[in-house]
Structure formats: C-alpha cells, structure tokens
CSV table of C-alpha atoms and ligand atoms in Angstrom, one decimal:
chain,number,residue,atom,x,y,z
M,39,MET,CA,-4.0,-0.6,6.8
M,40,ILE,CA,-7.7,0.2,6.9
M,41,GLY,CA,-10.8,-1.8,6.5
M,42,PHE,CA,-13.8,-3.3,8.4
M,43,MET,CA,-13.5,-5.1,11.7
M,44,GLY,CA,-12.2,-8.6,11.2
M,45,CYS,CA,-10.5,-7.9,7.8
M,46,GLY,CA,-7.0,-8.8,9.2
M,47,LYS,CA,-5.5,-5.3,9.5
M,48,SER,CA,-3.5,-6.1,12.6
M,49,THR,CA,-2.2,-9.5,11.5
M,50,LEU,CA,-1.3,-8.3,8.0
M,51,GLY,CA,0.2,-5.1,9.3
M,52,ARG,CA,2.4,-7.0,11.7
M,53,SER,CA,3.6,-9.3,8.9
M,54,LEU,CA,4.2,-6.3,6.6
M,55,SER,CA,6.2,-4.4,9.3
M,56,SER,CA,8.4,-7.4,10.1
M,57,SER,CA,9.1,-8.0,6.4
M,58,LEU,CA,10.0,-4.4,5.8
M,59,LYS,CA,11.8,-4.0,9.2
M,60,LEU,CA,9.5,-1.2,10.2
M,61,THR,CA,7.7,-0.6,13.5
M,62,PHE,CA,4.1,-1.8,13.8
M,63,ILE,CA,1.5,0.3,15.5
M,64,ASP,CA,-2.0,-1.0,16.3
M,65,LEU,CA,-3.9,2.2,16.7
M,66,ASP,CA,-6.5,0.6,19.1
M,67,SER,CA,-3.7,-0.7,21.4
M,68,PHE,CA,-1.9,2.6,21.2
M,69,LEU,CA,-5.1,4.4,22.3
M,70,GLU,CA,-5.7,1.9,25.1
M,71,GLU,CA,-2.2,2.5,26.4
M,72,LYS,CA,-2.4,6.2,26.2
M,73,TYR,CA,-5.7,6.5,28.0
M,74,PHE,CA,-5.1,3.6,30.4
M,75,ARG,CA,-8.4,2.0,29.5
M,76,THR,CA,-9.7,-0.7,27.1
M,77,ILE,CA,-11.9,0.3,24.2
M,78,PRO,CA,-15.0,-1.6,25.6
M,79,GLN,CA,-14.4,0.5,28.9
M,80,ILE,CA,-14.2,3.8,26.9
M,81,PHE,CA,-17.4,2.9,25.0
M,82,ALA,CA,-19.2,1.9,28.1
M,83,GLU,CA,-18.1,4.8,30.3
M,84,GLU,CA,-18.0,7.7,27.9
M,85,GLY,CA,-19.8,6.6,24.7
M,86,GLU,CA,-18.8,6.3,21.1
M,87,ASP,CA,-18.3,10.1,20.5
M,88,ALA,CA,-15.7,10.3,23.2
M,89,PHE,CA,-14.0,7.3,21.7
M,90,ARG,CA,-13.9,8.8,18.3
M,91,ARG,CA,-12.3,12.0,19.6
M,92,LYS,CA,-9.6,9.9,21.3
M,93,GLU,CA,-9.1,7.9,18.2
M,94,ARG,CA,-8.6,11.2,16.2
M,95,ASN,CA,-6.1,12.4,18.8
M,96,VAL,CA,-4.0,9.2,18.6
M,97,LEU,CA,-4.3,9.2,14.8
M,98,GLU,CA,-2.8,12.8,14.7
M,99,GLU,CA,0.0,11.7,17.0
M,100,VAL,CA,0.8,8.6,14.9
M,101,SER,CA,0.6,10.5,11.6
M,102,ALA,CA,3.7,12.4,12.6
M,103,PHE,CA,5.8,9.1,12.9
M,104,ASP,CA,8.1,7.9,10.1
M,105,ASN,CA,8.9,4.4,9.2
M,106,VAL,CA,5.9,2.8,10.7
M,107,VAL,CA,3.1,0.5,9.6
M,108,VAL,CA,-0.2,1.4,11.2
M,109,ALA,CA,-3.4,-0.7,11.5
M,110,THR,CA,-6.4,1.5,12.5
M,111,GLY,CA,-9.7,0.5,14.0
M,112,GLY,CA,-12.4,-0.2,11.5
M,113,GLY,CA,-14.2,3.1,12.1
M,114,ALA,CA,-11.2,5.4,12.1
M,115,PRO,CA,-11.3,6.3,8.4
M,116,CYS,CA,-15.0,7.3,8.7
M,117,PHE,CA,-14.9,10.2,11.2
M,118,PHE,CA,-13.8,13.8,11.0
M,119,ASP,CA,-11.3,14.2,8.1
M,120,ASN,CA,-9.3,11.2,9.3
M,121,MET,CA,-9.0,9.7,5.8
M,122,GLU,CA,-7.5,12.9,4.4
M,123,LEU,CA,-5.1,13.0,7.4
M,124,MET,CA,-4.1,9.4,6.7
M,125,ASN,CA,-3.7,9.8,3.0
M,126,THR,CA,-1.5,12.9,3.5
M,127,ALA,CA,0.6,11.2,6.2
M,128,GLY,CA,1.3,8.0,4.3
M,129,PHE,CA,0.0,5.2,2.0
M,130,CYS,CA,-3.4,3.8,2.8
M,131,ILE,CA,-4.3,0.2,1.9
M,132,PHE,CA,-7.9,-0.8,2.1
M,133,LEU,CA,-8.3,-4.5,2.9
M,134,ASP,CA,-11.6,-5.2,1.2
M,135,VAL,CA,-12.6,-8.6,2.5
M,136,ASN,CA,-16.0,-10.0,1.6
M,137,ILE,CA,-18.9,-9.9,4.1
M,138,ASP,CA,-19.2,-13.7,4.5
M,139,SER,CA,-15.5,-13.9,5.5
M,140,LEU,CA,-15.8,-10.9,7.9
M,141,ILE,CA,-18.9,-12.5,9.6
M,142,SER,CA,-17.2,-15.9,10.1
M,143,ARG,CA,-14.0,-14.2,11.5
M,144,LEU,CA,-16.0,-11.9,13.8
M,145,GLU,CA,-18.1,-14.8,15.1
M,146,ASN,CA,-14.9,-16.6,16.1
M,147,ALA,CA,-12.9,-13.6,17.3
M,148,LYS,CA,-11.8,-13.3,20.9
M,149,THR,CA,-11.5,-9.5,20.9
M,150,GLU,CA,-14.4,-7.7,22.4
M,151,ARG,CA,-16.0,-5.3,19.9
M,152,PRO,CA,-18.6,-3.0,21.4
M,153,LEU,CA,-20.4,-2.3,18.1
M,154,ILE,CA,-21.2,-6.0,17.5
M,155,LYS,CA,-21.3,-7.4,21.1
M,156,GLY,CA,-24.3,-9.6,21.8
M,157,LYS,CA,-25.6,-9.7,18.2
M,158,SER,CA,-26.9,-13.0,16.8
M,159,PRO,CA,-25.4,-14.2,13.4
M,160,GLU,CA,-28.5,-12.8,11.6
M,161,GLU,CA,-28.3,-9.4,13.4
M,162,MET,CA,-24.6,-9.3,12.7
M,163,ARG,CA,-25.1,-9.8,8.9
M,164,VAL,CA,-27.7,-7.0,8.7
M,165,PHE,CA,-25.6,-4.7,10.8
M,166,ILE,CA,-22.3,-5.4,8.9
M,167,GLU,CA,-24.0,-5.0,5.5
M,168,GLY,CA,-25.5,-1.7,6.5
M,169,LEU,CA,-22.4,-0.4,8.1
M,170,MET,CA,-20.1,-1.5,5.3
M,171,GLN,CA,-22.4,0.4,2.8
M,172,LYS,CA,-21.9,3.6,4.8
M,173,ARG,CA,-18.2,3.1,5.4
M,174,ARG,CA,-17.1,1.9,1.9
M,175,PRO,CA,-16.9,5.4,0.4
M,176,PHE,CA,-14.5,6.4,3.1
M,177,TYR,CA,-12.4,3.2,2.7
M,178,GLU,CA,-12.3,3.6,-1.0
M,179,LYS,CA,-10.4,6.9,-0.7
M,180,ALA,CA,-7.3,4.7,0.1
M,181,HIS,CA,-4.4,4.8,-2.3
M,182,TYR,CA,-4.6,1.0,-2.8
M,183,ILE,CA,-7.3,-1.6,-2.4
M,184,LEU,CA,-6.7,-5.3,-1.9
M,185,LYS,CA,-9.8,-7.4,-2.5
M,186,GLY,CA,-10.5,-11.0,-1.6
M,187,ASP,CA,-12.1,-13.8,0.5
M,188,GLU,CA,-8.9,-13.8,2.3
M,189,ILE,CA,-5.9,-11.5,2.0
M,190,HIS,CA,-2.5,-13.1,2.6
M,191,PRO,CA,0.7,-11.4,4.0
M,192,GLU,CA,2.5,-12.0,0.7
M,193,ASP,CA,-0.3,-10.0,-1.2
M,194,VAL,CA,0.3,-7.0,1.0
M,195,ILE,CA,4.1,-7.2,0.9
M,196,GLN,CA,4.1,-7.5,-2.9
M,197,LEU,CA,1.8,-4.6,-3.3
M,198,VAL,CA,4.0,-2.4,-1.1
M,199,LYS,CA,7.2,-3.5,-2.9
M,200,ASP,CA,5.7,-2.9,-6.3
M,201,GLU,CA,3.9,0.4,-5.5
M,202,MET,CA,6.2,2.0,-3.0
M,203,PRO,CA,9.7,0.9,-4.0
M,204,ASP,CA,11.4,4.0,-2.5
M,205,HIS,CA,10.0,3.1,0.9
M,206,THR,CA,11.0,-0.5,0.9
M,207,ALA,CA,14.6,-0.4,-0.2
M,208,ASN,CA,16.1,-1.7,3.0
N,683,S3P,C1,-14.5,-0.3,15.5
N,683,S3P,C2,-13.5,-1.2,15.3
N,683,S3P,C3,-12.6,-1.7,16.3
N,683,S3P,C4,-12.4,-0.6,17.4
N,683,S3P,C5,-13.7,-0.2,18.0
N,683,S3P,C6,-14.6,0.3,16.9
N,683,S3P,C7,-15.3,0.2,14.4
N,683,S3P,O1,-11.3,-2.0,15.8
N,683,S3P,O2,-11.7,0.5,16.9
N,683,S3P,O3,-14.3,-1.3,18.6
N,683,S3P,O4,-16.0,1.2,14.6
N,683,S3P,O5,-15.3,-0.5,13.4
N,683,S3P,P1,-11.0,-3.3,14.8
N,683,S3P,O6,-11.4,-2.9,13.4
N,683,S3P,O7,-9.6,-3.6,14.9
N,683,S3P,O8,-11.9,-4.4,15.3
C-alpha cells in the first residue's frame, strides 16, 4: 500500500491483511524497531538522507517476505529505485486520496510527522500540493490505483480479490 501521508495506508493495510489472513507490516514501525529509534528522532539526529537509506534497507528486507501486506511511509516510493523494487516484489496499490481529505486527516493526526511538523493549515496546503505533484509520477507506477475522498476497507479487499485471485484463495 503506497500513497501520501494520511491517505490511510496503515489502517487499510491492516484490514486487508486480516481479511486475507496475511501478516501486516507497517514499514515505518518495522524501521523504528530495527533501529531502536523513532522516525522523528532519526530525522532530528541524522537528517532525512539517513532516514531514506534506512527506509531503503528495510524495504529490501521486507521485499523478500511472502504472504505479507506492507504499508510503506509516504516517501518510500519516491527515493532510489524503491518503486521498481516494490513492483517486482509484489502488487502495489496507490491510495489516491484527494488533497482536502489528506489535509483534514493530517491536521487531526496524532502521529508526529517531521516533514509537516509545525506548519499552519495554509502552509500545509501549499506544501502538500507541491510535494504531491513531485511524488505523483512515482505513485502512479503502482499496479493499481484506488481514488477517492475516502477509501474504505471493502474497496481495497474487493480490488485485491478481483485482481489477484491466485493470491487470495484461502
Ligand atoms: C514520510 C511519511 C511518513 C514517514 C516519514 C516520512 C514522507 O509515513 O515515513 O515521516 O516522506 O511522506 P506516513 O506516510 O505513514 O505518514
């Protein structure tokens, strides 16, 4: 599951994995456990480049797993050849939630996100619109795209059952 911060990757990934009886992996949590630090700590202490290298490392590790549903961080598809790695390792679904919904979710979110921390609603809109424009070409390399104001677990489950029947026959 890929897409911008706040699009619902982790929530939808969790529902999908429980419906398909697969293991769910949140790449950000996996990274934090492996490096014994939170993402805000890594950004603050080592900077974004170091975070991206760690993100790439965990992505390579997770790409070798079978029978898992993975939700990546919003930036993961947009660095190195991560998108190619993901597309080769599995099926990528881009959750394409519109900007207004992303902003309202991010404003109400409890998770600390270093890239948007401390931004006013106006700054956040400008930032998200600009970043989405840069990231969209990467996201759009996904095998499947689900679009909406809100994407529901049933939408994702249906897509996977329709498009990947060989992988959901359990
Ligand atoms: C990031 C998104 C975050 C996390 C990090 C950077 C990004 O994950 O990986 O703060 O670059 O968009 P979520 O998309 O789960 O918020």
